[in-house]
Coordinates of C-alpha atoms and ligand atoms in Angstrom, one line a residue:
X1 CA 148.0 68.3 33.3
X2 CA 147.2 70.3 30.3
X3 CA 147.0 68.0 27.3
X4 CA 150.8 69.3 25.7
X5 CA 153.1 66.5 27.2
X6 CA 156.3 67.5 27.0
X7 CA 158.6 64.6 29.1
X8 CA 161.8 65.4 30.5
X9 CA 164.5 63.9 28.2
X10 CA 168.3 64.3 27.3
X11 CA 170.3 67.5 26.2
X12 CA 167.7 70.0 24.0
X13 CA 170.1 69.6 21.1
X14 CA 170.0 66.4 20.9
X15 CA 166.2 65.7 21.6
X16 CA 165.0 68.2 18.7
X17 CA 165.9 65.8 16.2
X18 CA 164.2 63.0 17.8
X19 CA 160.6 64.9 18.6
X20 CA 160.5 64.7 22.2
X21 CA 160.0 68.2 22.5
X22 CA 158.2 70.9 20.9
X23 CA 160.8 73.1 19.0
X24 CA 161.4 76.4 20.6
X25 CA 159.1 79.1 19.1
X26 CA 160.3 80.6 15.9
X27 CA 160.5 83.7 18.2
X28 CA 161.0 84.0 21.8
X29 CA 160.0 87.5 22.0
X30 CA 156.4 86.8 20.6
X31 CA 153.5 86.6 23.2
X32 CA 151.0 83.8 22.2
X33 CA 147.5 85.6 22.4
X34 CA 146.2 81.8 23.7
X35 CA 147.9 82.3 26.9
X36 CA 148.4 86.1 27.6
X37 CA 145.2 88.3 29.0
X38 CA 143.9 90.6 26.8
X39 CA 145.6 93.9 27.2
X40 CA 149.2 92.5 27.6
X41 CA 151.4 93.9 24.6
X42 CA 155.2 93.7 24.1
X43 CA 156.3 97.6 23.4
X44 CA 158.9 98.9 20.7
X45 CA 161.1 98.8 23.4
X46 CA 160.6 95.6 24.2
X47 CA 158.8 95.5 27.7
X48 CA 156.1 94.0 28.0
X49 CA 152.9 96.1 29.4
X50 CA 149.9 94.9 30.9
X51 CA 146.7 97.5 30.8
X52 CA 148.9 99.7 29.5
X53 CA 151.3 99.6 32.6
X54 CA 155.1 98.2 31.8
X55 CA 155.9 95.2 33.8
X56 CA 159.7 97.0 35.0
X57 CA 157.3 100.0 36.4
X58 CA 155.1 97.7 38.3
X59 CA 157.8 95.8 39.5
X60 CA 159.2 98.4 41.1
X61 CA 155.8 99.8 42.8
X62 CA 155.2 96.4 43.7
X63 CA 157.9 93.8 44.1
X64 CA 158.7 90.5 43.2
X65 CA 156.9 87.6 43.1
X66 CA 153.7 89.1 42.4
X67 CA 150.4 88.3 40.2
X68 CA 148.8 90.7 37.9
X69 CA 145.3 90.4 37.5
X70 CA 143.9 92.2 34.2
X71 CA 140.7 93.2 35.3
X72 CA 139.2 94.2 32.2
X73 CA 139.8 91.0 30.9
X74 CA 138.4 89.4 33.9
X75 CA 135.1 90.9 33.4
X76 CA 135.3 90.8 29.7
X77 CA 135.2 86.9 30.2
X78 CA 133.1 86.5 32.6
X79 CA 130.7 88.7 30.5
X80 CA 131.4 86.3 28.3
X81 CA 129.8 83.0 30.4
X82 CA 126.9 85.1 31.4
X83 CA 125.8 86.1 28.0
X84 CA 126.4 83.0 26.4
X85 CA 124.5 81.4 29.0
X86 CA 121.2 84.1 28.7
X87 CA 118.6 84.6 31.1
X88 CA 117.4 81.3 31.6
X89 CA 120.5 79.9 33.0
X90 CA 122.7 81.1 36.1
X91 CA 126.7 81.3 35.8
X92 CA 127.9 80.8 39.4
X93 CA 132.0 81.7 39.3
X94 CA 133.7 79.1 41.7
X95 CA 135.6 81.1 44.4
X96 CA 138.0 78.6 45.1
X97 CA 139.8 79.3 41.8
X98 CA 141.0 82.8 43.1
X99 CA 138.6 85.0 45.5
X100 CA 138.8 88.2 47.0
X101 CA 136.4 91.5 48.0
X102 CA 137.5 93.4 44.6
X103 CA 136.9 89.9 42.4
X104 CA 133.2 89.5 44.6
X105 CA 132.8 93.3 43.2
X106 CA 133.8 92.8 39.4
X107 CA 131.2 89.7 40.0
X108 CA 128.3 90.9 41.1
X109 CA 128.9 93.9 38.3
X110 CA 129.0 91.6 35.8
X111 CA 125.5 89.9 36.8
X112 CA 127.5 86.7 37.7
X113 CA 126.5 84.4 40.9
X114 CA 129.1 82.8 43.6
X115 CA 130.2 79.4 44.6
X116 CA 131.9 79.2 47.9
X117 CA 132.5 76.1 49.5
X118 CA 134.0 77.4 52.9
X119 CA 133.4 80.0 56.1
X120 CA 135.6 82.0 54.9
X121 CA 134.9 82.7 51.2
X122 CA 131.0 82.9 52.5
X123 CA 132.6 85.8 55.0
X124 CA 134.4 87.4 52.1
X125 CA 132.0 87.2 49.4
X126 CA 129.0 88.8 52.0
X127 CA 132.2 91.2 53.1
X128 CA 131.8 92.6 49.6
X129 CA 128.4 92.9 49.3
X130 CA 127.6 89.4 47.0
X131 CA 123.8 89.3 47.9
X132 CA 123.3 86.5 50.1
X133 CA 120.6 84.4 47.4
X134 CA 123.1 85.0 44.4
X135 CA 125.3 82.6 46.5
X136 CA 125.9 78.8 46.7
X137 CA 127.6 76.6 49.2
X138 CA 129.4 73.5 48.7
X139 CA 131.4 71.1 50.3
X140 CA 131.8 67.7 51.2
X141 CA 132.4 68.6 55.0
X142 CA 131.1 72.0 55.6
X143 CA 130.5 72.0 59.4
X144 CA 128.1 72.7 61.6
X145 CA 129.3 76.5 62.2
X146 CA 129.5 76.9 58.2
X147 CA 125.8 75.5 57.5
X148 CA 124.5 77.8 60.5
X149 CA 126.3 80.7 58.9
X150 CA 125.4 79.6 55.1
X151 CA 121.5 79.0 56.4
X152 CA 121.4 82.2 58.3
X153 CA 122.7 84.7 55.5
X154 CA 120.2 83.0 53.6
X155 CA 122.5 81.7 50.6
X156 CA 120.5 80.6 47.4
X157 CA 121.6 77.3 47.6
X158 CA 123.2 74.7 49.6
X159 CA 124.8 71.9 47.6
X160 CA 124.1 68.4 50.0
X161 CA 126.8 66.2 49.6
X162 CA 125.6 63.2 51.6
X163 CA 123.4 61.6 54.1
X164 CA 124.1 62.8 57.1
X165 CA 124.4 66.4 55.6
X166 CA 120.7 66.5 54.6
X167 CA 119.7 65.5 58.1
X168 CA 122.1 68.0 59.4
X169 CA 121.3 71.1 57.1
X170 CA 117.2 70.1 57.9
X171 CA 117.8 70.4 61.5
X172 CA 119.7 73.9 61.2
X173 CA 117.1 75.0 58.6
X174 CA 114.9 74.0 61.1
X175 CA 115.8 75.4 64.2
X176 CA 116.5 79.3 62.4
X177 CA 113.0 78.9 61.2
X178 CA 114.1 78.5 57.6
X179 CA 113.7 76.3 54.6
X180 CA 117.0 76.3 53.3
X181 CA 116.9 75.8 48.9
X182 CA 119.0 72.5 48.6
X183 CA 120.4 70.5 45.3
X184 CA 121.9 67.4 45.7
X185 CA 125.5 66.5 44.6
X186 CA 125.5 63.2 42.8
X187 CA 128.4 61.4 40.5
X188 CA 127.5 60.7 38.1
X189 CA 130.0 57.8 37.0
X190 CA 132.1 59.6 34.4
X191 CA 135.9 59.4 33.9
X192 CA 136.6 63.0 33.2
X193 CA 139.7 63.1 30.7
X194 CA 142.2 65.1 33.5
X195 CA 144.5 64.4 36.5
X196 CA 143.6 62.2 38.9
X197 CA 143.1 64.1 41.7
X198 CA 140.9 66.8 40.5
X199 CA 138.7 64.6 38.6
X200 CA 135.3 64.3 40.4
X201 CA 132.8 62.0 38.6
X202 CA 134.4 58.8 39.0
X203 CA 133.0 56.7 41.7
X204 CA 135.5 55.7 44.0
X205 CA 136.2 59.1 45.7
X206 CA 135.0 61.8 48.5
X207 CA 132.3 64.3 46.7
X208 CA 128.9 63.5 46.3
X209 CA 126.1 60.5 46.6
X210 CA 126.5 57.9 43.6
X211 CA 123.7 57.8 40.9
X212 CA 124.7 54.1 39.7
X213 CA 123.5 51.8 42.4
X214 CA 120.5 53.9 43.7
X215 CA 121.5 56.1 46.3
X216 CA 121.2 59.3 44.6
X217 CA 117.4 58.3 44.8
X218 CA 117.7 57.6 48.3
X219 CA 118.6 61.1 48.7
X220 CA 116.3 62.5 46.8
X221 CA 113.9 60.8 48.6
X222 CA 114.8 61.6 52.0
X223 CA 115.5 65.3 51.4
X224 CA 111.7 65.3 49.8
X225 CA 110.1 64.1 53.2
X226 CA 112.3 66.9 55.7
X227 CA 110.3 70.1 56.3
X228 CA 113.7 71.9 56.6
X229 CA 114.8 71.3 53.4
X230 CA 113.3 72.8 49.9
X231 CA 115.0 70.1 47.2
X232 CA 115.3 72.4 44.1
X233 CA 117.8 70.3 42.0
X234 CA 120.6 67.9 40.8
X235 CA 124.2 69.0 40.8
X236 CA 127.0 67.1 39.2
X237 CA 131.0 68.5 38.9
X238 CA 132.9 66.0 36.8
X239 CA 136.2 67.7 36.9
X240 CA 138.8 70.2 36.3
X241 CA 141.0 71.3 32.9
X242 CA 138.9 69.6 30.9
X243 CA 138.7 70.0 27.2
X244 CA 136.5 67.4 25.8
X245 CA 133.2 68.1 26.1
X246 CA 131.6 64.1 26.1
X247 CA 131.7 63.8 29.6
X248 CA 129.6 66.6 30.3
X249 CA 127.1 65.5 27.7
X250 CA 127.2 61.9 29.5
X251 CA 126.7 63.5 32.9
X252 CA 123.9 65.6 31.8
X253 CA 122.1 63.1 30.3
X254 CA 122.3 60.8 33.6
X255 CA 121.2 63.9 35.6
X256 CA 118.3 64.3 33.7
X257 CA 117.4 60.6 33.4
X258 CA 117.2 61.0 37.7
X259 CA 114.8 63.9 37.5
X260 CA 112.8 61.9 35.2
X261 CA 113.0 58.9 38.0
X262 CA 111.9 61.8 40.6
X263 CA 109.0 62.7 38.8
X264 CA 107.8 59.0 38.0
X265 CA 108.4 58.6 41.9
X266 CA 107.0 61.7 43.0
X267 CA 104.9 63.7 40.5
X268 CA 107.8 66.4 41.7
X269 CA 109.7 68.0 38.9
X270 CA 113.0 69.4 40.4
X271 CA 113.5 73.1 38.6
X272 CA 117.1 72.7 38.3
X273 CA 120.2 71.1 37.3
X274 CA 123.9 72.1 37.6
X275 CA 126.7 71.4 35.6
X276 CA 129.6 72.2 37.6
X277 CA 132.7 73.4 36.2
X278 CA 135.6 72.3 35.1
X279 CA 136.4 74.1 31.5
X280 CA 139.8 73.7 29.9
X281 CA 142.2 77.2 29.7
X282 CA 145.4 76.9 27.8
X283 CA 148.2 76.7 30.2
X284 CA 150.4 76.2 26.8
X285 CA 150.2 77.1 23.0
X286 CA 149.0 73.5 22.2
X287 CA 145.8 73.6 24.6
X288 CA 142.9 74.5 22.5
X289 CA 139.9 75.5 25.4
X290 CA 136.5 75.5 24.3
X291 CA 134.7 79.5 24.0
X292 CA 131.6 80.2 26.5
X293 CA 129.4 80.3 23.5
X294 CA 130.0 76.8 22.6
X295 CA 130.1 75.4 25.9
X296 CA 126.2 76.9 26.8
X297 CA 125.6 75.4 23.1
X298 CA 126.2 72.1 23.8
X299 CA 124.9 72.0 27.3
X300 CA 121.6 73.8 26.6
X301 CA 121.0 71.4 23.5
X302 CA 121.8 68.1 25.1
X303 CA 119.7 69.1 27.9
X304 CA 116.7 70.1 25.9
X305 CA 117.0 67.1 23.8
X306 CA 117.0 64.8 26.8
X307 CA 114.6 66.5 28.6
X308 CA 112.1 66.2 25.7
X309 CA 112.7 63.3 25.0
X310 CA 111.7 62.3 29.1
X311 CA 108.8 64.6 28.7
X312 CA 110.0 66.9 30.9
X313 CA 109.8 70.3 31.1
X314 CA 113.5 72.1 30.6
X315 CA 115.0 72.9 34.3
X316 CA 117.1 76.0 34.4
X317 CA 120.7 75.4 34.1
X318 CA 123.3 76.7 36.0
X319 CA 127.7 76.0 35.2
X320 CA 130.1 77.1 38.1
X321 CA 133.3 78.1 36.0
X322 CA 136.5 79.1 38.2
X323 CA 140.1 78.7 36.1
X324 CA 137.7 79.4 32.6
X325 CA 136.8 82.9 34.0
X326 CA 140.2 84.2 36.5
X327 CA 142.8 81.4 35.1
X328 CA 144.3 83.3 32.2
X329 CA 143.5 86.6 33.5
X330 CA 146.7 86.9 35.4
X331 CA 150.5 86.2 35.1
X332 CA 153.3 85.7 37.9
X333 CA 156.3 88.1 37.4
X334 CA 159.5 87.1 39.1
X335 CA 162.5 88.1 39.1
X336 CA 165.3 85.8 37.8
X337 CA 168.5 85.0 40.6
X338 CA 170.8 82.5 40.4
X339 CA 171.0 80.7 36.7
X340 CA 173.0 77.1 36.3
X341 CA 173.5 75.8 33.4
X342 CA 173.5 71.3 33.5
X343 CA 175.9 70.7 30.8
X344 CA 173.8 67.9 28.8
X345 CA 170.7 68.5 30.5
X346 CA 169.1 71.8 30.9
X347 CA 169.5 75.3 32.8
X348 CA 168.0 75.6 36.0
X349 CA 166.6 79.2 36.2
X350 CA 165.8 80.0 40.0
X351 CA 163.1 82.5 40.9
X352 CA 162.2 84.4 43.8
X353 CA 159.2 82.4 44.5
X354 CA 158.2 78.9 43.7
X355 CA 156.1 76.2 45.3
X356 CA 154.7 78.3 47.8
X357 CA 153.0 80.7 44.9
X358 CA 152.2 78.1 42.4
X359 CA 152.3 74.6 43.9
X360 CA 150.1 73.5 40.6
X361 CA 153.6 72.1 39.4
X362 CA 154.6 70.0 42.0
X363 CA 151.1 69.0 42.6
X364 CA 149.7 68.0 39.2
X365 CA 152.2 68.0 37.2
X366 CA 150.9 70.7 35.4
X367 CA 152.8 72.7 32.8
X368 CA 153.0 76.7 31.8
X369 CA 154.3 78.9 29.6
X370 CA 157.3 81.7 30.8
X371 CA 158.9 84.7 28.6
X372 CA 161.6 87.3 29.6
X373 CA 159.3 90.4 30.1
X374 CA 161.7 93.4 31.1
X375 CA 163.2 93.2 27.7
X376 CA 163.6 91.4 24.2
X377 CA 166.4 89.4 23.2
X378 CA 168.1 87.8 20.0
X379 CA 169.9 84.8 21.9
X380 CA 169.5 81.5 20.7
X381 CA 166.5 79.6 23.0
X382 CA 168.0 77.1 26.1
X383 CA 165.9 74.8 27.3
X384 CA 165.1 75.8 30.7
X385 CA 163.7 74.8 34.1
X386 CA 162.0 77.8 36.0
X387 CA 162.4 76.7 39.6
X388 CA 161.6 78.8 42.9
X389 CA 163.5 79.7 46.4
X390 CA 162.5 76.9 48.2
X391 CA 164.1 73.7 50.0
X392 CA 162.8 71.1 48.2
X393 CA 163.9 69.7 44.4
X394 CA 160.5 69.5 43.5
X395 CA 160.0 73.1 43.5
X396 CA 159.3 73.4 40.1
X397 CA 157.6 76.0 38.3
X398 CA 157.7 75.6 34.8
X399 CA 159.3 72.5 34.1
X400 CA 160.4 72.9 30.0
X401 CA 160.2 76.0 28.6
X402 CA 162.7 78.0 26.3
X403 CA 164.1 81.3 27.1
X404 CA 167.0 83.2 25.6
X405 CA 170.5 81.8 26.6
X406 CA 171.2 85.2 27.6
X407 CA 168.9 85.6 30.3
X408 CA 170.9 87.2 33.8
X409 CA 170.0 88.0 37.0
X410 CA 168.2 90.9 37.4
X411 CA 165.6 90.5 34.4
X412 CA 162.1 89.7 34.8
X413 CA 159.9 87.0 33.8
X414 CA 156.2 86.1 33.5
X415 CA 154.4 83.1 33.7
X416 CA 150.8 83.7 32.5
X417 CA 147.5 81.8 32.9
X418 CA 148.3 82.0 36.6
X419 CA 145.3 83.5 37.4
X420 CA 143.6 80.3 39.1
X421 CA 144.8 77.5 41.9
X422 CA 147.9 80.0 42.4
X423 CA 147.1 82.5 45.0
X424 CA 144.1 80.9 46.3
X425 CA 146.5 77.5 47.0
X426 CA 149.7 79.7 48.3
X427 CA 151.6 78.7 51.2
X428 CA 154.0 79.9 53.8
X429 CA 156.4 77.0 53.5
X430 CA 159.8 78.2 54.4
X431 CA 158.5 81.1 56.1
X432 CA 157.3 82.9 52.2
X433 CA 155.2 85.6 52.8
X434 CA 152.6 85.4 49.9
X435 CA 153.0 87.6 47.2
X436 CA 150.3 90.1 46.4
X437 CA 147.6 90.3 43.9
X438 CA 147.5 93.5 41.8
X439 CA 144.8 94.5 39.9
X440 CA 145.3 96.6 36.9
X441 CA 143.4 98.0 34.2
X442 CA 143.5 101.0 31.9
X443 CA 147.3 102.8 33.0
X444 CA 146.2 102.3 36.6
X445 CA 147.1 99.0 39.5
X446 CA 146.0 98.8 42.3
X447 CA 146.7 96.4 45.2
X448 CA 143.8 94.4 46.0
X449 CA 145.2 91.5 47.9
X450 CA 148.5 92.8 49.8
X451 CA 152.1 91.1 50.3
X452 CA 152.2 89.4 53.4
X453 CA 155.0 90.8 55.6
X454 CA 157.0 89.1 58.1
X455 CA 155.1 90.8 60.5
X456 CA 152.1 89.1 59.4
X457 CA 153.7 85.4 59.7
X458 CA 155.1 86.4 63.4
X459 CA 151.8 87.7 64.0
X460 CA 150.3 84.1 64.0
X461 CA 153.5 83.0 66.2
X462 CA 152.4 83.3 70.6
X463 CA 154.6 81.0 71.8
Ligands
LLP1 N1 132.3 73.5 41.1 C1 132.7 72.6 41.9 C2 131.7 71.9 42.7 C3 134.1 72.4 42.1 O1 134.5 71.5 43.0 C4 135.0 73.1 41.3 C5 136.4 72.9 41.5 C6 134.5 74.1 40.4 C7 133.1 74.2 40.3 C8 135.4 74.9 39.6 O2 136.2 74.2 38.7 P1 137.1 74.9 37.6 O3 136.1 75.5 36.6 O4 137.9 76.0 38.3 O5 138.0 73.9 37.0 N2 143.2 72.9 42.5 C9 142.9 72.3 41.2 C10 141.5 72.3 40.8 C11 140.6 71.8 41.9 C12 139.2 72.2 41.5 C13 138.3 71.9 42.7 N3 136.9 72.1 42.4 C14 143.8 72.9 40.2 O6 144.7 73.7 40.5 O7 143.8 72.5 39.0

């Protein structure tokens, strides 16, 4: 998934010489800054430290798997989106990337908005105190429970993802005595450079109301006439772990050629367009992600441009970055177990995790970085496949990556950039209780999402 393809080939020796993979780093023990949060530092001693805390230390407070979240990083980029954005734009962080009460907190600290697109990230960002219009719900099958909750908290925004939802959110909006602020989702047609399944612009799949053949304007027309309903704007999200920015320029354009339809239609001009989000991280040292600044560049400009040029008056924009703001805030430390090498293929390096705390492998074939954290080493790189505890071959986690040939059970590695899809997508499979999430900043961690126990798992278990 991230753009650095590196295909699984013959003995690491051998395939040097013939390109097929990257050479191993001139130094293993070096921490590219590209995919490492902001306060992690390897010491003289060779342990590696996040906000100032060694990895050994925290390993031993807080066991194996885990994630590290480095909060001031975390609110240093999100800081980031929301100045680079200004006052005339809104930066809604998409909870599905990684949510929970402490992130809500750092959130609403740093002036940012909420995207939820579920019951329960709606009950956990109110939980923490997210004010109710400072959130926005999305969804292309929120039910009927979810909209009466969303309508009733009195959420900023309901994103209406088809037909039947605008009757349905009307009606609820109606019977509360509300008018509920709506945009409308629409695809916009664009084949966002990225894996298939989280690419979202395209026509032939579940989100949104197509702008191509006219339905799009159906909607907008039907949500005009309900009383329930207060239509405030277009929304289009064209994908995930994307890097180029065209198809956002494409998709903004075509969402601003339908409010110029609107106002030709109705003499309404709709206040607001959003983005989505969907911004690249680097995942490896060959992914080159685009900075805040740059992306509210390009967006504000093309919009501008268009909307001049369609006489219309510039709607505020709004973006709903997830992975760009929590993905490379965070790492995954394991422990190493069992290591055996494949003579003439590769060493398989098991962990104490695995699919259920980062299925993103498996899933997308998406690749990451790893480095031996609990201490440095002057080995000669192997090529290595980091793969977890579970039943199932495919329970990769890093599927090529070099580490020294003396790694041994015992020391500790990190995979970083894990920060978004990992925890928020865990599983129990195989009975795993899901690792925690710590938070740590300036010499201090704190737990803010706990291990689950086995208490927890038999706790769901009545028969
Ligand atoms: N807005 C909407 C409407 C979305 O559907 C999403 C992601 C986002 C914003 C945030 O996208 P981000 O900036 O985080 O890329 N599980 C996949 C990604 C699925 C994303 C779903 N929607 C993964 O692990 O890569």
């Amino acid at each position: 998934m991230s753009r650095s393809a590196h295909p699984a080939g013959p003995r690491h020796a051998d395939v040097f010489s013939e390109g097929h993979y990257s050479a191993p780093p001139a130094d293993l023990n070096v921490l590219d800054p590209k995919v490492w949060s902001h306060t992690v530092r390897r010491t003289e001693d060779g342990v590696v430290t996040v906000g100032g805390l060694e990895v050994t230390a925290l390993a031993e407070e807080f066991g194996t798997p885990a994630y590290f979240v480095d909060e001031a990083d975390f609110r240093e980029r999100a800081r980031a989106w929301r100045t680079a954005f200004g006052h005339d734009a809104d930066v809604f962080y998409a909870g599905k990337a990684f949510l929970s009460r402490a992130v809500v907190r750092w959130l609403h600290e740093e002036g940012l908005n909420l995207d939820v697109c579920s019951g329960g990230e709606l009950a956990t960002a109110l939980s923490a105190g997210m004010p109710a219009d400072r959130i926005a719900f999305h969804g292309n099958n929120k039910s009927t429970a979810e909209i009466h909750a969303a309508v009733e908290a009195g959420v900023g925004r309901i994103v209406l993802d088809s037909f039947q939802e605008i009757v349905r959110v009307a009606h609820i909006a109606q019977s509360l005595g509300r008018r509920q602020r709506v945009q409308i989702r629409v695809t916009v047609g664009v084949e966002a450079h990225t894996h298939e399944f989280i690419a979202t612009a395209h026509e032939d799949q579940k989100f949104g109301i197509a702008l191509a053949d006219g339905q799009a304007a159906e909607a907008v027309r039907r949500a005009l006439t309900l009383d329930g309903l207060e239509l405030v704007g277009i929304h289009s999200h064209i994908g995930s772990q994307i890097f180029d920015m065209a198809g956002f320029e494409v998709a903004a354009r075509r969402v601003v050629g339908l409010l110029a339809a609107v106002r030709d239609e109705h003499s309404v001009e709709l206040p607001e367009i959003d983005l989505g989000g969907g911004l690249g991280i680097a995942y490896t040292s060959d992914d080159d992600p685009r900075e805040p600044h740059e992306i509210a560049k390009a967006l504000g400009e093309i919009v501008t441009r268009e909307c001049e040029a369609a006489r219309l008056s510039t709607p505020r924009i709004s973006v709903e970055p997830g992975r760009a703001i929590v993905g490379p805030t965070a790492f995954t430390l394991y422990e190493v177990g069992t290591i055996k090498p494949l003579e003439g293929l590769r060493t398989y390096v098991s962990v104490d995790g695995g699919m259920s705390d980062n299925i993103r492998t498996a899933l997308y074939d998406a690749e990451y970085s790893v480095a031996l954290v609990s201490r440095t080493s002057d080995a000669e790189p192997m090529l290595a496949r980091v793969v977890g505890k579970h039943c199932e071959s495919g329970d990769i986690v890093v599927k090529d990556a070099f580490l020294p040939a003396d790694l041994a059970p015992g020391d500790l590695i990190a995979v970083p950039a894990t920060g978004a899809y990992c925890r928020s997508m865990a599983s129990n499979y195989n009975h795993a209780p899901r690792p925690p999430v710590v938070a740590v900043k300036d010499g201090a961690a704190r737990v803010i999402v706990r291990r689950e126990t086995e208490d927890d798992l038999l706790r769901l278990d009545v028969g």
